[in-house]
XYZ file of C-alpha atoms in Angstrom:
479
model
C 29.651 2.779 -20.616
C 31.132 -0.336 -18.850
C 31.510 1.503 -15.746
C 27.864 2.731 -15.861
C 26.663 -0.816 -16.585
C 28.699 -2.102 -13.620
C 27.252 0.618 -11.277
C 23.611 -0.297 -12.342
C 24.218 -3.834 -11.496
C 25.589 -3.152 -8.027
C 22.701 -0.970 -7.424
C 20.344 -3.721 -8.315
C 22.004 -6.373 -5.985
C 19.771 -6.855 -2.982
C 19.597 -9.968 -0.807
C 16.179 -11.527 -0.141
C 16.202 -10.777 3.481
C 16.932 -7.059 2.828
C 13.886 -6.978 0.481
C 11.726 -8.480 3.237
C 12.878 -5.773 5.833
C 12.389 -2.996 3.343
C 8.947 -4.367 2.483
C 8.003 -4.371 6.180
C 9.126 -0.805 6.590
C 7.342 0.465 3.552
C 4.118 -1.269 4.193
C 3.625 -0.156 7.856
C 1.926 3.082 7.710
C -1.304 4.949 8.672
C -3.345 2.077 7.687
C -1.923 0.123 10.627
C -1.278 3.130 13.044
C -4.841 4.704 12.705
C -6.757 2.300 10.468
C -6.563 -0.471 13.036
C -8.635 1.834 15.427
C -11.456 1.858 12.704
C -11.326 -2.009 12.649
C -11.479 -2.285 16.378
C -14.465 0.098 16.651
C -16.315 -2.185 14.094
C -15.287 -5.701 15.125
C -13.935 -5.418 18.650
C -11.030 -7.667 19.809
C -12.337 -9.992 16.904
C -10.197 -7.812 14.582
C -7.274 -10.166 15.355
C -9.091 -12.932 13.255
C -9.572 -10.237 10.463
C -5.719 -9.396 10.421
C -4.840 -13.120 10.332
C -7.358 -13.593 7.177
C -5.973 -10.447 5.565
C -2.554 -11.574 6.068
C -3.485 -14.988 4.309
C -5.235 -13.166 1.611
C -2.364 -10.799 0.871
C 0.142 -13.735 0.723
C -2.190 -15.296 -2.023
C -1.779 -12.017 -3.973
C 2.015 -11.625 -3.346
C 2.581 -15.322 -4.305
C 1.383 -15.058 -7.659
C 3.028 -11.651 -8.225
C 6.289 -12.783 -7.033
C 6.162 -15.745 -9.414
C 5.349 -13.572 -12.435
C 8.110 -11.150 -11.391
C 10.614 -14.123 -10.974
C 9.841 -15.360 -14.433
C 9.645 -12.017 -16.218
C 11.028 -8.993 -14.163
C 9.589 -5.961 -16.136
C 8.937 -2.338 -15.539
C 5.438 -1.705 -14.576
C 4.994 -5.055 -12.668
C 1.335 -5.913 -12.327
C 0.236 -3.482 -14.895
C 2.632 -4.904 -17.535
C 1.341 -8.361 -16.729
C -2.255 -7.350 -17.087
C -1.357 -5.991 -20.524
C 0.417 -9.176 -21.576
C -2.516 -11.347 -20.508
C -5.414 -9.312 -21.755
C -4.201 -6.533 -23.921
C -3.683 -2.725 -23.786
C -7.130 -2.068 -22.243
C -6.277 -4.193 -19.073
C -2.914 -2.439 -18.618
C -4.585 0.957 -19.081
C -7.369 0.314 -16.542
C -4.994 -1.383 -14.094
C -2.579 1.578 -14.180
C -5.282 4.124 -13.588
C -6.992 2.119 -10.839
C -3.777 1.854 -9.014
C -3.138 5.588 -9.627
C -6.530 6.439 -8.147
C -6.001 4.004 -5.172
C -2.663 5.726 -4.374
C -4.218 9.055 -4.676
C -6.904 8.164 -2.254
C -4.172 6.543 0.003
C -2.323 9.882 -0.020
C -5.539 11.690 1.064
C -6.247 9.142 3.769
C -2.546 9.570 5.123
C -3.013 13.480 4.931
C -6.176 13.042 7.159
C -4.557 10.757 9.445
C -1.513 12.960 9.939
C -3.836 15.711 10.688
C -5.705 13.731 13.307
C -2.310 12.860 14.935
C -1.370 16.572 15.015
C -4.378 17.562 16.712
C -3.347 15.428 19.769
C -1.303 18.532 20.532
C -3.204 21.237 18.838
C -6.818 20.433 18.982
C -8.014 23.960 17.859
C -6.076 23.878 14.569
C -8.337 22.700 11.737
C -7.508 19.596 9.753
C -7.126 21.286 6.501
C -4.328 23.483 8.020
C -2.223 20.468 9.019
C -3.041 18.657 5.673
C -1.830 21.781 3.686
C 1.387 21.825 5.610
C 2.275 18.275 5.359
C 1.273 18.382 1.709
C 3.605 21.148 0.714
C 6.474 19.558 2.756
C 5.910 16.291 0.940
C 6.167 17.954 -2.457
C 9.340 19.680 -1.341
C 10.915 16.315 -0.540
C 9.961 14.815 -3.781
C 11.499 17.840 -5.541
C 14.881 16.939 -3.926
C 15.126 14.061 -6.401
C 15.704 10.329 -5.964
C 18.635 10.504 -3.545
C 16.939 12.897 -1.142
C 13.716 10.677 -1.183
C 15.734 7.509 -0.460
C 17.644 8.996 2.358
C 14.477 10.225 4.046
C 12.656 7.092 3.443
C 15.530 5.017 5.051
C 15.439 7.387 8.071
C 11.770 7.183 8.289
C 11.748 3.280 8.038
C 14.040 3.021 11.099
C 11.764 5.393 13.093
C 8.697 3.262 12.167
C 10.120 0.108 13.428
C 11.391 1.786 16.512
C 7.873 3.025 17.462
C 6.514 -0.427 17.085
C 9.304 -1.832 19.183
C 8.729 0.880 21.837
C 5.010 0.072 21.996
C 5.548 -3.624 22.352
C 8.149 -3.182 25.171
C 5.926 -0.675 27.184
C 2.842 -2.906 26.681
C 4.694 -5.989 27.805
C 5.819 -4.215 30.938
C 2.367 -3.191 31.718
C 1.006 -6.729 30.972
C 3.453 -8.146 33.652
C 2.621 -5.367 36.178
C 6.013 -3.645 35.988
C 4.187 -0.368 35.005
C 0.932 0.444 36.813
C -2.032 2.065 35.146
C -5.640 2.897 35.781
C -6.890 -0.553 34.729
C -5.372 -4.008 35.094
C -4.709 -5.637 31.778
C -7.155 -8.295 30.826
C -7.649 -9.976 27.439
C -11.319 -10.562 26.349
C -11.740 -14.141 26.475
C -15.494 -14.265 26.739
C -17.446 -14.592 23.450
C -19.499 -11.475 24.343
C -16.364 -9.332 24.772
C -14.361 -10.949 21.825
C -17.256 -10.746 19.323
C -19.017 -7.667 20.634
C -20.552 -6.918 17.153
C -21.012 -10.418 16.178
C -20.058 -11.889 12.743
C -21.128 -8.746 10.867
C -18.563 -6.690 12.798
C -15.843 -9.064 11.988
C -17.071 -8.974 8.356
C -16.883 -5.124 8.110
C -13.599 -4.782 9.819
C -11.831 -7.037 7.270
C -11.444 -4.157 4.681
C -9.263 -2.187 7.184
C -7.129 -5.259 8.020
C -6.492 -5.690 4.305
C -5.695 -1.947 4.014
C -2.946 -2.275 6.633
C -1.121 -4.696 4.180
C -1.307 -2.335 1.396
C 2.067 -1.682 -0.511
C 3.025 -5.207 -1.308
C 2.765 -4.009 -5.000
C 6.102 -2.310 -4.440
C 7.685 -5.660 -3.710
C 6.961 -6.629 -7.390
C 8.907 -3.499 -8.486
C 11.762 -3.799 -5.920
C 12.228 -7.468 -6.864
C 14.036 -6.423 -9.891
C 16.847 -5.369 -7.588
C 17.306 -8.787 -6.049
C 20.483 -10.593 -6.667
C 18.293 -13.630 -7.482
C 14.839 -12.555 -8.803
C 13.553 -16.199 -8.161
C 13.903 -15.370 -4.353
C 11.222 -12.907 -4.444
C 8.498 -15.482 -3.130
C 10.744 -16.293 -0.113
C 11.254 -12.623 0.516
C 7.545 -11.918 0.395
C 6.714 -14.836 2.812
C 9.103 -13.556 5.443
C 7.845 -10.086 4.963
C 4.016 -10.995 5.388
C 5.016 -13.296 8.259
C 6.765 -10.485 10.206
C 3.811 -8.167 9.360
C 1.188 -10.444 10.510
C 3.141 -11.167 13.777
C 3.737 -7.466 14.561
C -0.052 -6.496 13.693
C -1.692 -9.286 15.672
C 0.657 -8.860 18.667
C 0.286 -5.027 18.985
C -3.341 -4.873 18.468
C -3.774 -7.921 20.805
C -1.895 -6.031 23.356
C -3.716 -2.799 22.768
C -7.165 -4.606 23.428
C -5.838 -6.221 26.547
C -4.556 -2.895 28.014
C -7.958 -1.029 27.396
C -11.443 -2.303 26.743
C -12.289 -2.183 23.044
C -15.080 0.321 23.649
C -12.666 2.981 24.623
C -11.089 3.150 21.099
C -12.322 5.652 18.465
C -11.533 6.795 15.063
C -10.068 10.090 16.128
C -6.797 8.786 17.739
C -4.367 5.929 17.284
C -5.288 3.038 19.432
C -1.613 2.685 20.509
C -1.472 6.243 21.829
C -4.685 5.750 23.681
C -3.471 2.515 25.122
C -0.354 4.110 26.572
C -2.066 7.231 27.790
C -3.726 5.286 30.519
C -0.540 4.376 32.243
C 1.906 6.506 34.430
C 4.035 7.459 31.720
C 3.085 11.049 30.781
C 5.920 11.731 28.261
C 5.365 8.312 26.392
C 2.237 8.978 24.514
C 3.653 12.274 23.264
C 6.832 10.616 22.123
C 4.840 7.928 20.322
C 2.530 10.398 18.882
C 5.477 12.399 17.277
C 7.033 8.977 15.998
C 3.510 8.239 14.328
C 3.524 11.659 12.627
C 6.887 10.870 11.164
C 5.875 7.419 10.175
C 2.697 8.604 8.693
C 4.444 11.297 6.710
C 6.870 8.685 5.273
C 4.053 6.679 3.888
C 2.360 9.799 2.550
C 5.544 10.838 0.614
C 5.936 7.195 -0.644
C 2.358 7.474 -1.947
C 3.075 10.968 -3.423
C 6.047 9.193 -5.218
C 4.000 6.153 -6.315
C 1.150 8.389 -7.661
C 3.615 10.646 -9.741
C 5.714 7.675 -10.907
C 2.716 5.764 -12.110
C 1.379 8.984 -14.088
C 4.800 9.413 -15.755
C 4.859 5.555 -16.677
C 1.423 5.864 -18.145
C 2.339 8.765 -20.134
C 5.385 7.208 -21.429
C 3.285 4.251 -22.657
C 1.007 6.556 -24.292
C -1.916 5.622 -21.697
C -1.947 9.230 -20.471
C -1.271 12.558 -22.116
C 2.305 12.989 -23.330
C 2.363 16.287 -21.323
C 2.814 14.179 -17.992
C 5.879 12.493 -19.316
C 7.810 15.715 -19.838
C 10.610 16.653 -17.629
C 12.075 20.060 -16.764
C 14.974 21.266 -14.612
C 16.626 18.650 -12.658
C 14.829 16.001 -14.668
C 11.716 16.651 -12.692
C 8.199 15.718 -14.181
C 6.762 19.030 -13.154
C 3.333 18.358 -15.080
C 2.893 15.120 -13.352
C 3.681 16.683 -10.065
C 1.213 19.455 -10.817
C -1.686 16.985 -11.360
C -0.671 15.034 -8.235
C -0.704 18.437 -6.212
C -4.310 18.996 -7.623
C -5.339 15.574 -6.279
C -3.803 16.539 -2.881
C -5.602 19.766 -2.779
C -8.928 17.891 -3.491
C -8.058 15.719 -0.363
C -7.408 18.803 1.577
C -10.802 20.363 0.565
C -12.547 17.121 1.590
C -10.796 17.299 5.077
C -12.293 21.001 5.149
C -15.881 20.072 4.170
C -16.116 16.762 5.983
C -13.944 16.722 9.048
C -16.063 13.996 10.834
C -16.162 11.135 8.404
C -13.698 11.907 5.736
C -10.894 9.662 7.035
C -13.228 6.614 7.136
C -14.650 7.293 3.686
C -11.406 8.001 1.961
C -9.711 5.056 3.834
C -12.536 2.614 2.739
C -12.494 3.802 -0.818
C -8.696 3.570 -0.985
C -8.801 0.100 0.475
C -11.405 -1.033 -2.094
C -9.495 0.278 -5.102
C -6.418 -1.406 -3.833
C -8.395 -4.683 -3.486
C -9.661 -4.264 -6.959
C -6.126 -4.118 -8.269
C -5.206 -7.142 -6.187
C -8.278 -9.030 -7.612
C -6.983 -8.331 -11.195
C -3.466 -9.616 -10.244
C -5.106 -12.915 -9.262
C -6.970 -12.990 -12.299
C -4.164 -12.201 -14.454
C -2.012 -14.789 -12.841
C -4.730 -17.471 -13.952
C -4.026 -16.420 -17.497
C -0.192 -16.140 -17.399
C 0.863 -18.757 -14.917
C 0.433 -22.486 -15.416
C -0.698 -23.410 -11.837
C -1.243 -26.830 -10.528
C -4.198 -27.723 -8.331
C -2.642 -26.375 -5.078
C -1.584 -23.137 -6.921
C -5.112 -22.769 -8.214
C -6.632 -23.432 -4.966
C -4.593 -20.736 -3.241
C -5.437 -18.364 -6.034
C -9.089 -18.994 -5.820
C -9.035 -18.622 -2.021
C -7.417 -15.251 -2.277
C -10.191 -14.180 -4.675
C -12.782 -15.278 -2.228
C -11.136 -13.403 0.600
C -10.925 -10.168 -1.309
C -14.636 -10.458 -2.431
C -15.501 -11.059 1.369
C -13.687 -7.898 2.310
C -15.304 -5.835 -0.528
C -18.751 -7.011 0.384
C -18.147 -6.377 4.048
C -18.156 -2.661 3.480
C -21.838 -2.862 2.860
C -22.587 -4.257 6.196
C -21.497 -1.119 8.067
C -23.139 2.358 7.686
C -19.649 4.005 8.006
C -17.972 2.079 5.331
C -20.851 2.206 2.979
C -20.093 5.523 1.390
C -16.536 4.619 0.704
C -17.955 1.589 -1.429
C -19.924 3.965 -3.515
C -16.962 6.260 -3.907
C -14.870 3.481 -5.190
C -17.530 2.411 -7.697
C -17.527 5.901 -8.935
C -13.887 5.710 -9.601
C -14.201 2.472 -11.467
C -17.228 3.671 -13.489
C -15.214 6.680 -14.749
C -12.084 4.613 -15.483
C -14.311 1.847 -17.142
C -15.945 4.540 -19.203
C -12.562 6.065 -20.242
C -11.032 2.646 -20.950
C -13.979 1.981 -23.272
C -13.684 5.211 -25.090
C -9.961 4.663 -25.474
C -10.431 1.095 -26.704
C -12.553 2.376 -29.553
C -9.889 4.817 -30.381
C -7.121 2.174 -30.412
C -9.255 -0.151 -32.569
C -9.725 2.509 -35.188
C -6.009 3.270 -35.121
C -5.211 -0.433 -35.157
C -3.053 0.054 -31.987
C -4.720 -2.241 -29.615
C -1.478 -3.738 -28.465
C -2.841 -7.172 -27.865
C 0.367 -8.693 -26.245
C -1.014 -11.883 -24.810
C 1.482 -14.430 -23.824
C 1.362 -18.123 -24.658
C 2.028 -20.400 -21.662
C 4.082 -23.469 -22.311
C 3.481 -26.563 -20.186
C 6.461 -27.818 -17.916
C 6.109 -30.783 -15.841
C 8.653 -29.791 -13.300
C 7.439 -26.350 -12.503
C 4.108 -25.050 -11.054
C 4.325 -22.011 -13.165
C 6.098 -20.750 -16.309
C 5.480 -18.309 -19.106
C 7.546 -16.883 -21.809
C 8.921 -13.492 -21.130
C 8.141 -10.850 -23.799
C 10.901 -8.498 -22.878
C 14.542 -9.292 -22.512
C 15.896 -5.964 -21.950
C 16.871 -5.321 -18.284
C 14.763 -2.336 -16.884
C 15.272 -0.547 -13.711
C 12.514 0.126 -11.225
C 13.189 3.702 -10.794
C 11.733 5.615 -13.606
C 10.802 8.687 -11.799
C 14.222 10.586 -11.909
C 16.198 9.032 -14.770
C 19.753 10.140 -15.129
C 20.365 11.234 -18.647
C 23.388 9.728 -20.557
C 26.144 11.996 -20.998
């Protein structure tokens, strides 16, 4: 028993800078590699401002999430905090909104992978690629935790290598070492920097936020820190690195090519490189994008199934989805996830033209709804001073600005209505379940009492004192 406990403690030890690098690797995905192309087509080079604003807004969310995690590191992270603040209905709805957002993220990633693959095989339909990648992703999940972690570590290195490769080649082109069909030129005139005006910048904000999607995992992984109180520092460095990488790479892309050349069918970085005398580089980079996109798709598949199992264990989903079979696999939960993946593939078959933009918009909106609730929860659980409250309110304002921006563009509007459909269904189910809980006398109102502290900006009393691990997907049985 003592050896087991020591092993678990060793597994949890993680330095803050390691968490920052892991967060960068896990966050960078198709939202950046392909979704940035959507942002460019809407706002032009002005999307650089969108990414700066999105980085700032994302930091506001992570700041309060890290503080809650440092004070009370519990399984379920933001979902558990919502339950503590407002009761069982909040935890239930927050968990299902997150599950829905990750399901749509997975569909968006499958579509992006199909688009990347058609760079080589344009005649193959998107649903064919989506099916292949979906089956392969399920196979990796079936390998168990060790297999998943090994693959993700490898994919993380490849992702970062792809970005470094693009930055190096783009810098060589910028200084004239590599010649191309067009001399690099950054759009400094107002007409070229803001080709779509303020509305274009407003509409592109949602896709900038989407590129930062994944910070929620930092709240879960913070449990593995040697010092959980260092979670805010890890998040600051992670978001700073992401902001620099995003702004620098997109700035180079719109410098190498006019913004009007970019489109939603191909990664802007592959397009930017394809106009230079390096015929093999776009192919190599496209292959790396497929690997990187597949990595984020598998991570979303893992997150969707994990959340479903957690909901079932907390009796917020049918008990069937908490059942485990051979090799401790939650086959019922995987089965439901596979059904959601099949629906995404059918969408790719029925709407090959606009499915990526619709799904990406809806996924980004559901993600922002969850972030908005994190900020609202923090107002209940954390005792914030004036600067902290100002940051929290600023984060709420930026998220609302991004959500409303989807109504300003015809391509994003359907995704907004799709997200409202999900919220409506989840809200209706939550209302029905609340009535059932009230009748059964099991509303689980676990609201926390905040105690004032003159020395600290935040403090709340932890409800759970038992140390809980972040990995609840493949739990090893005690022998």
